[in-house]
mmCIF file of C-alpha atoms in Angstrom:
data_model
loop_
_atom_site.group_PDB
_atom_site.id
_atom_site.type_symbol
_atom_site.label_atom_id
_atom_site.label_comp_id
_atom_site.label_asym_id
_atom_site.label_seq_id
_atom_site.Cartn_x
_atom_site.Cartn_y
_atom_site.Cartn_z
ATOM 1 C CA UNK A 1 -81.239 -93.292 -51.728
ATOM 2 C CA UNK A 2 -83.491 -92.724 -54.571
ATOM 3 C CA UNK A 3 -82.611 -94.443 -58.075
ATOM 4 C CA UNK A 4 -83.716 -93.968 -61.667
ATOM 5 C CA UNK A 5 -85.431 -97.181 -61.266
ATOM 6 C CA UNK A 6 -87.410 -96.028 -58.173
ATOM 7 C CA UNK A 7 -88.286 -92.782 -60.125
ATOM 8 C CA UNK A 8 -89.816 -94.835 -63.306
ATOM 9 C CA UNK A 9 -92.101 -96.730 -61.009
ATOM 10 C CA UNK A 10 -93.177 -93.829 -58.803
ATOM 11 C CA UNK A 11 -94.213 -91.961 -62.231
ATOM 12 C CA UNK A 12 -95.880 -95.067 -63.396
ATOM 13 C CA UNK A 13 -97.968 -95.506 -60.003
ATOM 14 C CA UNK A 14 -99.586 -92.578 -60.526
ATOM 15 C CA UNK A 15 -101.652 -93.916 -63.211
ATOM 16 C CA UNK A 16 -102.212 -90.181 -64.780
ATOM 17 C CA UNK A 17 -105.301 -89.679 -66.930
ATOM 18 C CA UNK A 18 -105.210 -88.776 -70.571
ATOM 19 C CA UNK A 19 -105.765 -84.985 -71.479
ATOM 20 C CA UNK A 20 -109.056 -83.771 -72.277
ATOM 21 C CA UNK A 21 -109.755 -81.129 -74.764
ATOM 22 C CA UNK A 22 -111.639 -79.102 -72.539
ATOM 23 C CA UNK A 23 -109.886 -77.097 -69.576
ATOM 24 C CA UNK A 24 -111.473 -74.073 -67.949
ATOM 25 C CA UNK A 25 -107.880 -72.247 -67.561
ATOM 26 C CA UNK A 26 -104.632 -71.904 -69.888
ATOM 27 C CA UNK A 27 -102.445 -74.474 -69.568
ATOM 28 C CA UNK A 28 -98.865 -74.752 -68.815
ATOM 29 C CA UNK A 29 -96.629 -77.500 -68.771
ATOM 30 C CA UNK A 30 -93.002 -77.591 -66.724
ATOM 31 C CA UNK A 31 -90.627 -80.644 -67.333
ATOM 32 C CA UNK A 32 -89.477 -82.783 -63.981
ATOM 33 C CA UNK A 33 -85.959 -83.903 -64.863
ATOM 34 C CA UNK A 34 -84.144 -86.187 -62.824
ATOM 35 C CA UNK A 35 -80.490 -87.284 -63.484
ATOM 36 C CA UNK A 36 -78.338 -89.771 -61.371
ATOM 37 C CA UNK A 37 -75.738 -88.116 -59.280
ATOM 38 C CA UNK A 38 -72.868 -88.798 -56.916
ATOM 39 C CA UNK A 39 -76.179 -87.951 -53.898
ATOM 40 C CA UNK A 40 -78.585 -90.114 -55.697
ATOM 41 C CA UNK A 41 -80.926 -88.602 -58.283
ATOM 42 C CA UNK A 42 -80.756 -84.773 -58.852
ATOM 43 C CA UNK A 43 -83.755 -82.842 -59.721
ATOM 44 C CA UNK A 44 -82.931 -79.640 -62.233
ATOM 45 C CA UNK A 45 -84.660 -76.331 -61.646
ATOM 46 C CA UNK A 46 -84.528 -72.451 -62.590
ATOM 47 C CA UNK A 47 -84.681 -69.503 -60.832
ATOM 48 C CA UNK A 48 -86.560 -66.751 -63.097
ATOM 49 C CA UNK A 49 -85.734 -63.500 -63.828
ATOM 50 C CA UNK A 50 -87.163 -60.502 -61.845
ATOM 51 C CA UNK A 51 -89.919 -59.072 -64.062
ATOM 52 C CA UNK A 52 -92.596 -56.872 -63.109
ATOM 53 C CA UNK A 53 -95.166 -58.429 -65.417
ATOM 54 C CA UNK A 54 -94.359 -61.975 -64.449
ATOM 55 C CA UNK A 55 -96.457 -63.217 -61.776
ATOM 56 C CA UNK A 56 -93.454 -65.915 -60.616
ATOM 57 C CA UNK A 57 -90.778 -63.338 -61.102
ATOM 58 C CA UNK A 58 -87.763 -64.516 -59.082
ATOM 59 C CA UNK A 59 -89.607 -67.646 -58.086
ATOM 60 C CA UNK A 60 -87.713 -71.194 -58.111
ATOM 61 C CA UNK A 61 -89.484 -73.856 -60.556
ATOM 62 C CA UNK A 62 -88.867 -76.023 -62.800
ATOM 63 C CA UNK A 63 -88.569 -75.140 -66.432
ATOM 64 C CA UNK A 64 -91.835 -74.994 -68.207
ATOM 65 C CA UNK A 65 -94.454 -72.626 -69.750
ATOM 66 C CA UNK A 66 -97.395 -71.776 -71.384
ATOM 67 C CA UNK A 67 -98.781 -74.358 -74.132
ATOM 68 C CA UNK A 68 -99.162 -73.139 -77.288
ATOM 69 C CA UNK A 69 -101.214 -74.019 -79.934
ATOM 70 C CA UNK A 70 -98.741 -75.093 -82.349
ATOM 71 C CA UNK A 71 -97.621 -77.406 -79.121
ATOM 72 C CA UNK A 72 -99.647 -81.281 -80.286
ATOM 73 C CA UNK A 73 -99.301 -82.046 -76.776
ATOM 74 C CA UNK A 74 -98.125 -80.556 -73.296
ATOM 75 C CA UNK A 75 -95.067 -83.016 -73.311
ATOM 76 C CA UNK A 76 -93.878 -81.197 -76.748
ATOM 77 C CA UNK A 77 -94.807 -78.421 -74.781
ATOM 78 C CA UNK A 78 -92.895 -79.355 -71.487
ATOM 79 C CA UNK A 79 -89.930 -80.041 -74.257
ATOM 80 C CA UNK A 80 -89.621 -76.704 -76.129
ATOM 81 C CA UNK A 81 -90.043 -74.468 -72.898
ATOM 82 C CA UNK A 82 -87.061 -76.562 -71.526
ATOM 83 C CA UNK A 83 -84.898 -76.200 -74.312
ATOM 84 C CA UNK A 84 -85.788 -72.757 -74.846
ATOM 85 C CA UNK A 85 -84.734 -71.781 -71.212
ATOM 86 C CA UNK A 86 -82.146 -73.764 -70.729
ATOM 87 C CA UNK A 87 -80.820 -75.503 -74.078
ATOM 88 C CA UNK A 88 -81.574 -78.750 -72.376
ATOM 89 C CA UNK A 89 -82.676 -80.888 -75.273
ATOM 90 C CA UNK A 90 -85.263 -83.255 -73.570
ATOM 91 C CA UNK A 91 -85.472 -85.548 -77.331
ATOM 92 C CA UNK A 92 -82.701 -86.820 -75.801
ATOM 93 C CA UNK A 93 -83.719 -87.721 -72.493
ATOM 94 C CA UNK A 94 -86.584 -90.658 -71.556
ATOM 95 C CA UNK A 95 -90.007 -89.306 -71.219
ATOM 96 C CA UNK A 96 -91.460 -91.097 -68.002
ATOM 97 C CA UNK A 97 -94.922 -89.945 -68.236
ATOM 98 C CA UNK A 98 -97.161 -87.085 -66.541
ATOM 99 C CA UNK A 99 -97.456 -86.291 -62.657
ATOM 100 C CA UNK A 100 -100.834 -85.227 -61.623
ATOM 101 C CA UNK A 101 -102.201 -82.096 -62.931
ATOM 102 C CA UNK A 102 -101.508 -78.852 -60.313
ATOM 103 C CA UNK A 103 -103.966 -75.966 -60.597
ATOM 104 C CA UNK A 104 -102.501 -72.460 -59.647
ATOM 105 C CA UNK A 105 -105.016 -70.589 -57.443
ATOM 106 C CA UNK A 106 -105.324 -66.370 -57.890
ATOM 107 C CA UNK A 107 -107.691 -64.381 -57.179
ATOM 108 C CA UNK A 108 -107.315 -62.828 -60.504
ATOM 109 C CA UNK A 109 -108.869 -66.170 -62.320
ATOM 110 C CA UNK A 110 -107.774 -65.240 -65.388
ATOM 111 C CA UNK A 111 -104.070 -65.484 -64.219
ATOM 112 C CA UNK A 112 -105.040 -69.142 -63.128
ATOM 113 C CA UNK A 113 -103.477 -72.235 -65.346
ATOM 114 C CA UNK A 114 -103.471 -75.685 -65.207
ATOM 115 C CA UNK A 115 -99.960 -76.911 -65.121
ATOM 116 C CA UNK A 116 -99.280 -80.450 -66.245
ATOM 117 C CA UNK A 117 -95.945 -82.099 -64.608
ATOM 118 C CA UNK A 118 -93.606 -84.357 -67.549
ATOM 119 C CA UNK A 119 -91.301 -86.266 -65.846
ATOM 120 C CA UNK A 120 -87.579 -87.136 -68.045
ATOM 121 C CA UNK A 121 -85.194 -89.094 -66.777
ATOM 122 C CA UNK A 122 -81.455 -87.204 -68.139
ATOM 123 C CA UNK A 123 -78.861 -89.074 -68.815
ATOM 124 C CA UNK A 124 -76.746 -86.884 -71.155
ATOM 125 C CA UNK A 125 -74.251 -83.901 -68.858
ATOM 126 C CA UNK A 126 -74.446 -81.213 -70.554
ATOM 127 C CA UNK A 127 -73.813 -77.447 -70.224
ATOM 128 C CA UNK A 128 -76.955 -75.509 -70.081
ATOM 129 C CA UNK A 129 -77.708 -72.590 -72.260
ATOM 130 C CA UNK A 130 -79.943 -70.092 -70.154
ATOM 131 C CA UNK A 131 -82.195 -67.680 -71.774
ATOM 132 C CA UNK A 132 -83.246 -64.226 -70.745
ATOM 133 C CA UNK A 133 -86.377 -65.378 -69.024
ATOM 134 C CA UNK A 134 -83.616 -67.585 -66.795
ATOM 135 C CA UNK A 135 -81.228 -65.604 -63.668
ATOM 136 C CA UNK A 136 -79.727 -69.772 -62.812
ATOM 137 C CA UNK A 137 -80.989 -72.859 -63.319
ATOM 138 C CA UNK A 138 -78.889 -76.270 -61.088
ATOM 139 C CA UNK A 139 -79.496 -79.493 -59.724
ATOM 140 C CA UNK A 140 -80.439 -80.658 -56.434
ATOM 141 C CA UNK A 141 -80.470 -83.921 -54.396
ATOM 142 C CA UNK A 142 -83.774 -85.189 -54.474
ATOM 143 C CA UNK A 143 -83.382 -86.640 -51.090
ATOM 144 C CA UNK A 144 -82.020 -83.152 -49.582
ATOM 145 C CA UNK A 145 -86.148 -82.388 -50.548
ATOM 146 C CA UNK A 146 -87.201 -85.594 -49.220
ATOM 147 C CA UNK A 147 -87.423 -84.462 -45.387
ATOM 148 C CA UNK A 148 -90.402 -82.520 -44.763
ATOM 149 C CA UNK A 149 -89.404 -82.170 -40.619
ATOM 150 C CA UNK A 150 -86.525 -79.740 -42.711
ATOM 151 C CA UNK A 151 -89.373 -77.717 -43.554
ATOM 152 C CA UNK A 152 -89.026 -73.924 -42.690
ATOM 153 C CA UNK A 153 -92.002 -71.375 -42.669
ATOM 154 C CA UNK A 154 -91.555 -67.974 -44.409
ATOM 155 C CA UNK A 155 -93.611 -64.890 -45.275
ATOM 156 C CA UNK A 156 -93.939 -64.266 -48.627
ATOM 157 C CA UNK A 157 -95.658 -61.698 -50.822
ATOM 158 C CA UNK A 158 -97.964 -63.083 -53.215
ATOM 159 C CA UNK A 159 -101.358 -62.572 -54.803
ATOM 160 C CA UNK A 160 -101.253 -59.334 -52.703
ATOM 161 C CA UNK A 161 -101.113 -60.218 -49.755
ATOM 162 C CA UNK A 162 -98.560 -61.453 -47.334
ATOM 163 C CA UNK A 163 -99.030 -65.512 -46.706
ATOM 164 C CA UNK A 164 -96.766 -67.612 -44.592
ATOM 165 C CA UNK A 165 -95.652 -70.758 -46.299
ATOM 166 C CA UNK A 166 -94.073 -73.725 -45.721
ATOM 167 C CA UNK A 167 -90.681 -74.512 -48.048
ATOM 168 C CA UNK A 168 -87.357 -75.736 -48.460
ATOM 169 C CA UNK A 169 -84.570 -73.488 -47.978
ATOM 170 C CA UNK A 170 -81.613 -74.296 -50.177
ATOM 171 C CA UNK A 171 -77.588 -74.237 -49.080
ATOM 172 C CA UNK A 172 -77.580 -71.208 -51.482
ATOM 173 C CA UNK A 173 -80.175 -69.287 -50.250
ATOM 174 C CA UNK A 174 -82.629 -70.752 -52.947
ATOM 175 C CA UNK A 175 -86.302 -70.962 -51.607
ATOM 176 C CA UNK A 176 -88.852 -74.077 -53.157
ATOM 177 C CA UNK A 177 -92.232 -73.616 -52.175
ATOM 178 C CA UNK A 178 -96.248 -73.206 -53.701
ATOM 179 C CA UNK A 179 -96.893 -75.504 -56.629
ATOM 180 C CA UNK A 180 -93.399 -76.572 -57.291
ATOM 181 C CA UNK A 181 -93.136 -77.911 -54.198
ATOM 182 C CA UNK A 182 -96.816 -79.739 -54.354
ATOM 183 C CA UNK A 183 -95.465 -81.909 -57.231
ATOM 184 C CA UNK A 184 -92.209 -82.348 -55.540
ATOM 185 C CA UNK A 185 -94.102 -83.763 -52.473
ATOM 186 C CA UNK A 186 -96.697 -85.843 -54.024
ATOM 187 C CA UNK A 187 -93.787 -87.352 -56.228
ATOM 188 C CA UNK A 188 -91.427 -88.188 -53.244
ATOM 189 C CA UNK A 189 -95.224 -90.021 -51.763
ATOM 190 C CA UNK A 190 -95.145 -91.999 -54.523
ATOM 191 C CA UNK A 191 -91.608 -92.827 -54.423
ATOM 192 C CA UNK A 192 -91.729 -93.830 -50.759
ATOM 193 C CA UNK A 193 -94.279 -96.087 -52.109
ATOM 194 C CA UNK A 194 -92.980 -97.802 -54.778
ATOM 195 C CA UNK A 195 -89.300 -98.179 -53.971
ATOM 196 C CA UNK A 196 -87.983 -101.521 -52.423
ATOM 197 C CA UNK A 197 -84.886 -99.557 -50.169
ATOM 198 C CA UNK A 198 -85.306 -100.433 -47.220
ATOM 199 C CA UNK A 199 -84.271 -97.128 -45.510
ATOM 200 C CA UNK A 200 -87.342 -95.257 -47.477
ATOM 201 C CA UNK A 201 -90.152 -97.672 -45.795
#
């Protein structure tokens, strides 16, 4: 079972350059919150709204969103989206560091962003506060993501077209897939790395 402890070192093993001030897309930034639970850690995420003009309408992620420029860095960035979807105030929570960069992939390139992953470990339970941009947001067991052989394939409609993709169904119907589930992934490989339980080897 994953810990807090096992979480801080996977986040520190990736060794995550500094920003540059040059990027060829917008940016985004999403937070990766992680509490301690009865399962082991909990990860939170939101399902958005159904918009027309949103390209992740209805989509499961984490909360996050475009950087501003009044935003110093993508972590304040990361910060503000969270609180302003969910009233999760992340000034209270430890900042862990930044997960590899993810790069969304359109065919539309000027719908493409690079998203940076900020990983905060929670420690506060609080009630969340969901915006209109928000239809739920809740927490699941990181290890219940863990096991890729639990991996299901389904057809989804995106960019146009109709892709099949690999993803994690969730007890409540919930799907996790695309980029979210990239930095889910390459977070539980780096977890699997640097934790010391035995079962996890």
């Amino acid at each position: 079972m994953f810990t807090l402890d096992d979480f801080r070192a996977a986040v520190k093993a990736a060794r995550v350059p500094s920003v540059s001030g040059v990027h060829c897309c917008r940016q985004a930034a999403v937070a990766v919150v992680v509490r301690e639970g009865c399962q082991g850690l909990e990860m939170l995420f939101i399902l958005r709204s159904e918009h027309e003009s949103d390209p992740w309408s209805g989509q499961v992620s984490f909360p996050g969103g475009h950087v501003e420029e009044s935003d110093i860095n993508v972590r304040v960035a990361a910060e503000r989206e969270t609180f302003e979807e969910t009233g999760l105030d992340l000034g209270d929570a430890e900042f862990l560091g930044r997960l590899p960069v993810e790069k969304t992939s359109r065919r539309d390139e000027a719908l493409n962003l690079d998203v940076f992953p900020c990983a905060f470990g929670s420690f506060r339970r609080t009630s969340l506060r969901l915006n209109r941009e928000v239809a739920d947001a809740f927490w699941v067991p990181l290890e219940s993501l863990a096991d890729r052989r639990a991996r299901i394939e389904r057809t989804m409609h995106w960019d146009g077209r109709d892709v099949a993709v690999p993803g994690v169904l969730l007890p409540d119907g919930h799907w996790i897939w695309g980029l979210t589930l990239r930095v889910i992934d390459k977070l539980v490989d780096q977890l699997r790395t640097a934790t010391t339980t035995d079962g996890w080897r």
